[in-house]
CSV table of C-alpha atoms in Angstrom, one decimal:
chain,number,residue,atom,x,y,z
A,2,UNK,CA,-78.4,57.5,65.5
A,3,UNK,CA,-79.1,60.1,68.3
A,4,UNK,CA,-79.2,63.5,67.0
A,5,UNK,CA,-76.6,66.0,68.3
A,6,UNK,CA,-76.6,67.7,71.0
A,7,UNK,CA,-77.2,71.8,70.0
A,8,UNK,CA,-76.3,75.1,71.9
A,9,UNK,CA,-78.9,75.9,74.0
A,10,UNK,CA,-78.0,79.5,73.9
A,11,UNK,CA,-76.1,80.9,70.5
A,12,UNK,CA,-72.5,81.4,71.2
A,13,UNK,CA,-72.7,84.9,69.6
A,14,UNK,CA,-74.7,86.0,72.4
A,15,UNK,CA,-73.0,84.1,75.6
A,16,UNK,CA,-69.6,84.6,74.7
A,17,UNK,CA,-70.1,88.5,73.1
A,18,UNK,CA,-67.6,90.9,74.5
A,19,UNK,CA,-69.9,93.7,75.6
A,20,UNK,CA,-70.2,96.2,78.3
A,21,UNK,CA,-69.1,94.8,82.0
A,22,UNK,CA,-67.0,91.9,80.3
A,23,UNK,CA,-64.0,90.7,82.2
A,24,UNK,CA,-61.7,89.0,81.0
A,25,UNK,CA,-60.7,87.3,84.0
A,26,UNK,CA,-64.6,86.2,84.8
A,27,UNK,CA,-64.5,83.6,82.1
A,28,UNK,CA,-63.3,80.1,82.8
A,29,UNK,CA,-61.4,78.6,80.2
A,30,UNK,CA,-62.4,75.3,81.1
A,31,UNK,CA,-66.3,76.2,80.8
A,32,UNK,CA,-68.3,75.8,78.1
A,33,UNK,CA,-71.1,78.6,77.9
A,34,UNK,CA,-74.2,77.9,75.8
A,35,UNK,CA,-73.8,74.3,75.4
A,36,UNK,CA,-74.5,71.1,77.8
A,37,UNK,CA,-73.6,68.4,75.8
A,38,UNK,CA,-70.0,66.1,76.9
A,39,UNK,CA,-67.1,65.8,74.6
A,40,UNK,CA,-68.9,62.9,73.0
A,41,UNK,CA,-71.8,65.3,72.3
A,42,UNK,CA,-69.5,68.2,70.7
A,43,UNK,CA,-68.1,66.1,68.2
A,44,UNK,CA,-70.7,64.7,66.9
A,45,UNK,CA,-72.4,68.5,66.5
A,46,UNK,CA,-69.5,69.3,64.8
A,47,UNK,CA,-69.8,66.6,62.0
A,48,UNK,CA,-73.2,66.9,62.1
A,49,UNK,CA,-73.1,70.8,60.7
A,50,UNK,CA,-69.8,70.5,58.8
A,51,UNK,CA,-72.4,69.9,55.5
A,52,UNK,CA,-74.5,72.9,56.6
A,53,UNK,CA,-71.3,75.4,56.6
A,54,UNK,CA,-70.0,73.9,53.6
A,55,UNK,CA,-73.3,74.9,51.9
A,56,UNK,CA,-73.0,78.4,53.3
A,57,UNK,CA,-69.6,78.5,52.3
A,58,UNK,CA,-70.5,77.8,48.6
A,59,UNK,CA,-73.8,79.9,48.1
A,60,UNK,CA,-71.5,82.3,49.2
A,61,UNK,CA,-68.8,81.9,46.9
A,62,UNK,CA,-70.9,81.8,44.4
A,63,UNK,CA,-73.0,84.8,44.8
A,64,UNK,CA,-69.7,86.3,44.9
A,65,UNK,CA,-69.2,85.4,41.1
A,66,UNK,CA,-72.6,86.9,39.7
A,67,UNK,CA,-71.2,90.2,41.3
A,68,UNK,CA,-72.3,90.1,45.2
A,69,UNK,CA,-70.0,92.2,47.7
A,70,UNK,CA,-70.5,89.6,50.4
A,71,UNK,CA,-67.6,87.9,51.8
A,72,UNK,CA,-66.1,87.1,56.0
A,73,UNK,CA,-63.3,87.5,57.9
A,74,UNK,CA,-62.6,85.6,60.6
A,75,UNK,CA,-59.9,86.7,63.0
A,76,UNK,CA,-58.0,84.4,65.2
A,77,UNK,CA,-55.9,85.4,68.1
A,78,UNK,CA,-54.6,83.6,71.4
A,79,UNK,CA,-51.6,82.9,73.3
A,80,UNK,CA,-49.6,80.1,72.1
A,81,UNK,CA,-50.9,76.3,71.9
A,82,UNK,CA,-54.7,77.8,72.4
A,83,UNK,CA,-55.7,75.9,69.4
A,84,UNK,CA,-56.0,78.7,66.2
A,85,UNK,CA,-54.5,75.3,64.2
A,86,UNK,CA,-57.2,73.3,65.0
A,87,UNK,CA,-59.8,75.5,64.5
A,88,UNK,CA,-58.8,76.1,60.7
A,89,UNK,CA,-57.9,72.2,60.4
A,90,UNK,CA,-61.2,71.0,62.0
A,91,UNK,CA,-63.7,74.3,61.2
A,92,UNK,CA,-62.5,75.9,58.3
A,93,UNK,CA,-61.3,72.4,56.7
A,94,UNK,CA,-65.0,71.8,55.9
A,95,UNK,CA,-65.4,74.4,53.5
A,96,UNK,CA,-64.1,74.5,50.0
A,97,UNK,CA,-60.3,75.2,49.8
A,98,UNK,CA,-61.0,77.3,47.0
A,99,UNK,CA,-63.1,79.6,48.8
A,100,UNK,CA,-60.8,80.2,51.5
A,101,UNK,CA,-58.2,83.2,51.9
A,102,UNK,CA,-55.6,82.0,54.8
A,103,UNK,CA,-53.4,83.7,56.1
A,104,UNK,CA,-51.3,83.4,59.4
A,105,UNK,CA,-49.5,86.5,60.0
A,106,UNK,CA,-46.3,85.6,61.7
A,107,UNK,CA,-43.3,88.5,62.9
A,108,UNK,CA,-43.0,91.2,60.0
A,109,UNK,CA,-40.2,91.9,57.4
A,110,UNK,CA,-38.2,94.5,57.3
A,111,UNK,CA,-40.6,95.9,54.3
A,112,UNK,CA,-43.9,95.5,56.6
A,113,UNK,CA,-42.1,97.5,59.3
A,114,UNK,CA,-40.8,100.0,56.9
A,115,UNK,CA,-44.8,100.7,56.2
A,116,UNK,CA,-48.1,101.5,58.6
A,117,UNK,CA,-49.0,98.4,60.9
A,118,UNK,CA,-52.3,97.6,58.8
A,119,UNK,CA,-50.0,97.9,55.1
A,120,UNK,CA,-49.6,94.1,55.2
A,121,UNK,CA,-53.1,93.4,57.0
A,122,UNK,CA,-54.9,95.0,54.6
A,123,UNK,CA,-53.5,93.5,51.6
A,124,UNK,CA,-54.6,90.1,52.8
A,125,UNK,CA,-58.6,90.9,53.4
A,126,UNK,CA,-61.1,88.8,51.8
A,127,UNK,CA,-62.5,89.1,48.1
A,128,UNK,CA,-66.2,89.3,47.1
A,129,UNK,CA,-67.3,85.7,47.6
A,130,UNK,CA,-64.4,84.9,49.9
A,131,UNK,CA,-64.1,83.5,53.7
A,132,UNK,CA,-60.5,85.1,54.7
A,133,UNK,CA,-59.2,84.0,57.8
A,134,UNK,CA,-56.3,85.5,59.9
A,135,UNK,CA,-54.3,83.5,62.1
A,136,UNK,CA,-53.3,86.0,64.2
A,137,UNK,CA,-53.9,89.7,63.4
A,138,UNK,CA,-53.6,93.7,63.4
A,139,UNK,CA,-54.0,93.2,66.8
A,140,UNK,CA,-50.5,91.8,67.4
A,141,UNK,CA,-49.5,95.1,67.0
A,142,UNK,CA,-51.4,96.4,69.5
A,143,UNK,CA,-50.8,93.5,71.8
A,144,UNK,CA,-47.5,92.4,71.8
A,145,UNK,CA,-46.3,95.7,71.6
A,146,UNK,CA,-48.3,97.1,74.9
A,147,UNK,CA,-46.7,94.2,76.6
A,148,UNK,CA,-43.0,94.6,75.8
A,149,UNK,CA,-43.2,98.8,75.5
A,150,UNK,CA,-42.3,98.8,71.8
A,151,UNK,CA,-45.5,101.4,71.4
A,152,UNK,CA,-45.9,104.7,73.8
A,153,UNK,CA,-49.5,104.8,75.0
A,154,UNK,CA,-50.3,108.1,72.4
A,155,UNK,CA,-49.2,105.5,69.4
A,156,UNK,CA,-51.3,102.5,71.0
A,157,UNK,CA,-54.2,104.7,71.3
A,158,UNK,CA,-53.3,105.6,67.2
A,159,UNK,CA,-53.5,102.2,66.3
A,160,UNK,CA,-57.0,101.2,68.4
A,161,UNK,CA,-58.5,104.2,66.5
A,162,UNK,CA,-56.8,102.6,63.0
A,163,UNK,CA,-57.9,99.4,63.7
A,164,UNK,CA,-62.1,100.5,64.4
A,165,UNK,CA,-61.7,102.4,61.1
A,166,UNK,CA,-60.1,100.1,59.1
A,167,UNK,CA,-62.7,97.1,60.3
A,168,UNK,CA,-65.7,100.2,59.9
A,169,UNK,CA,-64.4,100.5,56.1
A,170,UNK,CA,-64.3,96.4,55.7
A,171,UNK,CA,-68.1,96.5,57.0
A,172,UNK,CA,-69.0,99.2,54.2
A,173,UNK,CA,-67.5,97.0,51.8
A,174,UNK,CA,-69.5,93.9,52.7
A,175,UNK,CA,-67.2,92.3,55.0
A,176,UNK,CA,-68.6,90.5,57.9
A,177,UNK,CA,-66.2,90.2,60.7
A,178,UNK,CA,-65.9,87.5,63.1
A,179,UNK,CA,-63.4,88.4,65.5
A,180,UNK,CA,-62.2,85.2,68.1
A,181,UNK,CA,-59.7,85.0,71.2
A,182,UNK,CA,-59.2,81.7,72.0
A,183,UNK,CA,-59.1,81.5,76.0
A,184,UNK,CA,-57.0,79.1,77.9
A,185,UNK,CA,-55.7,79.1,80.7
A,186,UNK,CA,-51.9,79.0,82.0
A,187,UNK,CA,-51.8,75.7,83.7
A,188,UNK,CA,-53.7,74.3,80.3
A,189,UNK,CA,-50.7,76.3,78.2
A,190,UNK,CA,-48.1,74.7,80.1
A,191,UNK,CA,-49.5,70.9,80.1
A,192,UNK,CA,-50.0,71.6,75.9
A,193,UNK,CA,-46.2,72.8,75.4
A,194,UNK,CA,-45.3,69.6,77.7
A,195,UNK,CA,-47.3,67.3,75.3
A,196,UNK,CA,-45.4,68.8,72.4
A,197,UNK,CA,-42.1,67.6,74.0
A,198,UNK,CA,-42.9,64.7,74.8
A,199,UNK,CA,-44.5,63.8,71.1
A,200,UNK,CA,-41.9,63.4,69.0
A,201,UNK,CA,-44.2,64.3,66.2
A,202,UNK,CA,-44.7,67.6,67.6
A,203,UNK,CA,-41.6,68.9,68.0
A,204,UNK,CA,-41.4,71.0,64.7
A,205,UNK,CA,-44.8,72.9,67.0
A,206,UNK,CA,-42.1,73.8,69.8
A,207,UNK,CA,-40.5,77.5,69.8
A,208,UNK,CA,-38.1,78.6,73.3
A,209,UNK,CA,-39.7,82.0,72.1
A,210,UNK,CA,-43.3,80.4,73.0
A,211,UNK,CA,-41.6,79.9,76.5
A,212,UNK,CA,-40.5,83.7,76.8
A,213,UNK,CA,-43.7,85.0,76.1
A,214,UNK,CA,-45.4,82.6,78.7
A,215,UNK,CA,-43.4,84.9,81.3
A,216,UNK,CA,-45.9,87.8,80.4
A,217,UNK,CA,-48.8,86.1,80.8
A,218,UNK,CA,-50.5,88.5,83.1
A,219,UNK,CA,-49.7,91.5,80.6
A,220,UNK,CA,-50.7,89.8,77.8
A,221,UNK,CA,-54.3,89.3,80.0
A,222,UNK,CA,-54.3,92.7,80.3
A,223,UNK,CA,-53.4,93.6,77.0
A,224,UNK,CA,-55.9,91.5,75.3
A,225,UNK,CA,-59.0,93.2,78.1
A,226,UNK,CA,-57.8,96.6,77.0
A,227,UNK,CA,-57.9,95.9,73.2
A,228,UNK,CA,-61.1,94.4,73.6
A,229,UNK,CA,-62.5,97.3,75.6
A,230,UNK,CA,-61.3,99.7,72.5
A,231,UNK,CA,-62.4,97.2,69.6
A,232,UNK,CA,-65.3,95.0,70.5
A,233,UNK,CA,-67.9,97.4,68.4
A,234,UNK,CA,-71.7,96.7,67.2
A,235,UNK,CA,-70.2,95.8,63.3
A,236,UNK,CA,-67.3,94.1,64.7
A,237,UNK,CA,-67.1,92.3,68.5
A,238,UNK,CA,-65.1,90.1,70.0
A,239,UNK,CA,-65.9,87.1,71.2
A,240,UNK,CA,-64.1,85.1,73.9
A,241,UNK,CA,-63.9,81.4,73.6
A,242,UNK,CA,-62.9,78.9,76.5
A,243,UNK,CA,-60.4,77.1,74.8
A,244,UNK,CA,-59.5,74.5,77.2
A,245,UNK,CA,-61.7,71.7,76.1
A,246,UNK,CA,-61.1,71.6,72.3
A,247,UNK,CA,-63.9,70.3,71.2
A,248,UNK,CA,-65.8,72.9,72.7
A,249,UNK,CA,-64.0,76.1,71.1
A,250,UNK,CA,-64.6,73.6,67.9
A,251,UNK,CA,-68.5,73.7,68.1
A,252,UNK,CA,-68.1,77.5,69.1
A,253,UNK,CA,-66.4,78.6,66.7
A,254,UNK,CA,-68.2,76.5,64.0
A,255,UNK,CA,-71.8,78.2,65.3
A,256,UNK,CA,-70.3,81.8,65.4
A,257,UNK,CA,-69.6,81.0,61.7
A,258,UNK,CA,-72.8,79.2,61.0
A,259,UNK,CA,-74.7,82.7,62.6
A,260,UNK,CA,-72.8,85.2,60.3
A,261,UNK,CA,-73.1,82.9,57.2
A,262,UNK,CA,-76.7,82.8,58.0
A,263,UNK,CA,-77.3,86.2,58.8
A,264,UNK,CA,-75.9,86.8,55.3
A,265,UNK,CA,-79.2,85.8,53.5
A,266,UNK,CA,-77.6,83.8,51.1
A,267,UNK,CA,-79.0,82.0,48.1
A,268,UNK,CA,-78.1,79.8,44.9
A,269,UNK,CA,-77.8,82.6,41.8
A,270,UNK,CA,-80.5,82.2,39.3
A,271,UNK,CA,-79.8,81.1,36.0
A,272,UNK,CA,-79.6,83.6,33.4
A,273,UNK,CA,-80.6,81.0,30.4
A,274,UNK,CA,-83.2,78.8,29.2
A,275,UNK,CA,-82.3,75.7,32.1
A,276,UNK,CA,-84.6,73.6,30.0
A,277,UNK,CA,-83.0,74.8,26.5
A,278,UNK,CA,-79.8,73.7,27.6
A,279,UNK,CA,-80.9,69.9,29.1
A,280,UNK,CA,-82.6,69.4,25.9
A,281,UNK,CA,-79.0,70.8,24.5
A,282,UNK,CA,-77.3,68.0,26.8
A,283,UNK,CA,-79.7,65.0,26.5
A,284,UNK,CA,-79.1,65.5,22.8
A,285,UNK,CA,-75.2,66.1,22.6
């Protein structure tokens, strides 16, 4: 068997939100870094499922012998983008029990009674821990610039919140992976008419998916300025094209790979007598 095709330059660099980044420069349907086909893509993506499973564990378990490690990877996109997929196909190869999801969906009458980040920050990671958020704090800086339910002195409140906030989950040993998953309009609209058209998919549907298509262009801006106030050194954003699927896959995957790997992690060491106890076993 051929052996997969790799990045040829490390998504964490090509697709790093840093200074001069426009939004409206990328192409959805590219697929920076990486030359392999379709073909190519998912066979890297088995091919290192093992690999973050590994990184996964080592880091769950490093968490139990009293490590402050952990990651947080945060998902956003307009609708249909594929934030399912990556935690079906990305995140499914770790070990469920190692996973914190959560997929923040339109807050209670409680959450809205309390600060924007009261419910957010209840859900971040544990020592050990991957968390991911399927969707975000920066809803509430997003959907709310778009439809005017925030003045620009409370929006400016909650970018300055927000850097804190993910400043205080780096000090506690959070790494922060922080993904927009970029398609484009004409993309959006052929995904929500595969949806209709699947019977199977139908439960996916919402008209309020619809409605909030009609802002696209705010929602672009939206998203540029919340990435010009939040893509930090401890925390960037990174923007994927998320037209091919298999290629925000493989993206996504590597980003994940890099920060697992950049964690240093390692087996913990026994604390007993390893040849004691066999002796213990062979004997039992």
């Amino acid at each position: 068997m051929a052996a997969a095709v790799e990045f040829a330059k490390s998504p964490a660099e090509v697709l790093r939100v840093g200074s001069g980044f426009s939004l409206a420069g990328v192409d959805p349907d590219s697929t920076p870094g990486y030359t392999g086909v379709k073909a190519d893509g998912k066979a890297l993506l088995a091919a290192q499922d093992d690999r973050l499973a590994e990184l996964q564990e080592k880091l769950f378990a490093e968490g139990k012998f009293g490590s402050r490690k952990r990651l947080l990877l945060i998902l956003q996109a307009m609708d249909t983008a594929g934030k399912g997929g990556i935690v079906s196909h990305v995140v499914g190869a770790m070990d469920p029990q190692g996973v914190q999801l959560t997929a923040f969906k339109a807050p209670t009458d409680e959450e809205k009674s309390h600060d924007f980040l009261w419910r957010i920050e209840k859900q971040t990671p544990a020592a050990g821990m991957v968390g991911v958020f399927d969707r975000s704090q920066y809803e509430d800086v997003l959907i709310h610039r778009v439809h005017g339910w925030a003045d620009a002195a409370e929006l400016e409140r909650r970018y300055a919140a927000i850097n804190d906030f993910e400043s205080r989950l780096h000090e506690q040993g959070t790494t922060i992976v922080k993904v927009m998953l970029n398609i484009s309009k004409d993309e959006q609209k052929k995904r929500l008419i595969a949806r209709l058209d699947d019977p199977s998919k139908h439960w996916k549907y919402s008209r309020g998916d619809l409605a909030e298509r009609a802002y696209w262009d705010d929602y672009m801006d939206a998203y540029s300025i919340a990435f010009e106030k939040t893509s930090t050194d401890i925390a960037p954003w990174h923007v994927v094209p998320a037209n091919k699927k298999w290629y925000a896959r493989i993206a996504v995957q590597q980003l994940l790979l890099d920060a697992l790997g950049s964690l240093q992690l390692d087996w913990p060491k026994a604390d007993f007598d390893v040849a004691a106890e066999r002796a213990l076993v062979v004997e039992s």
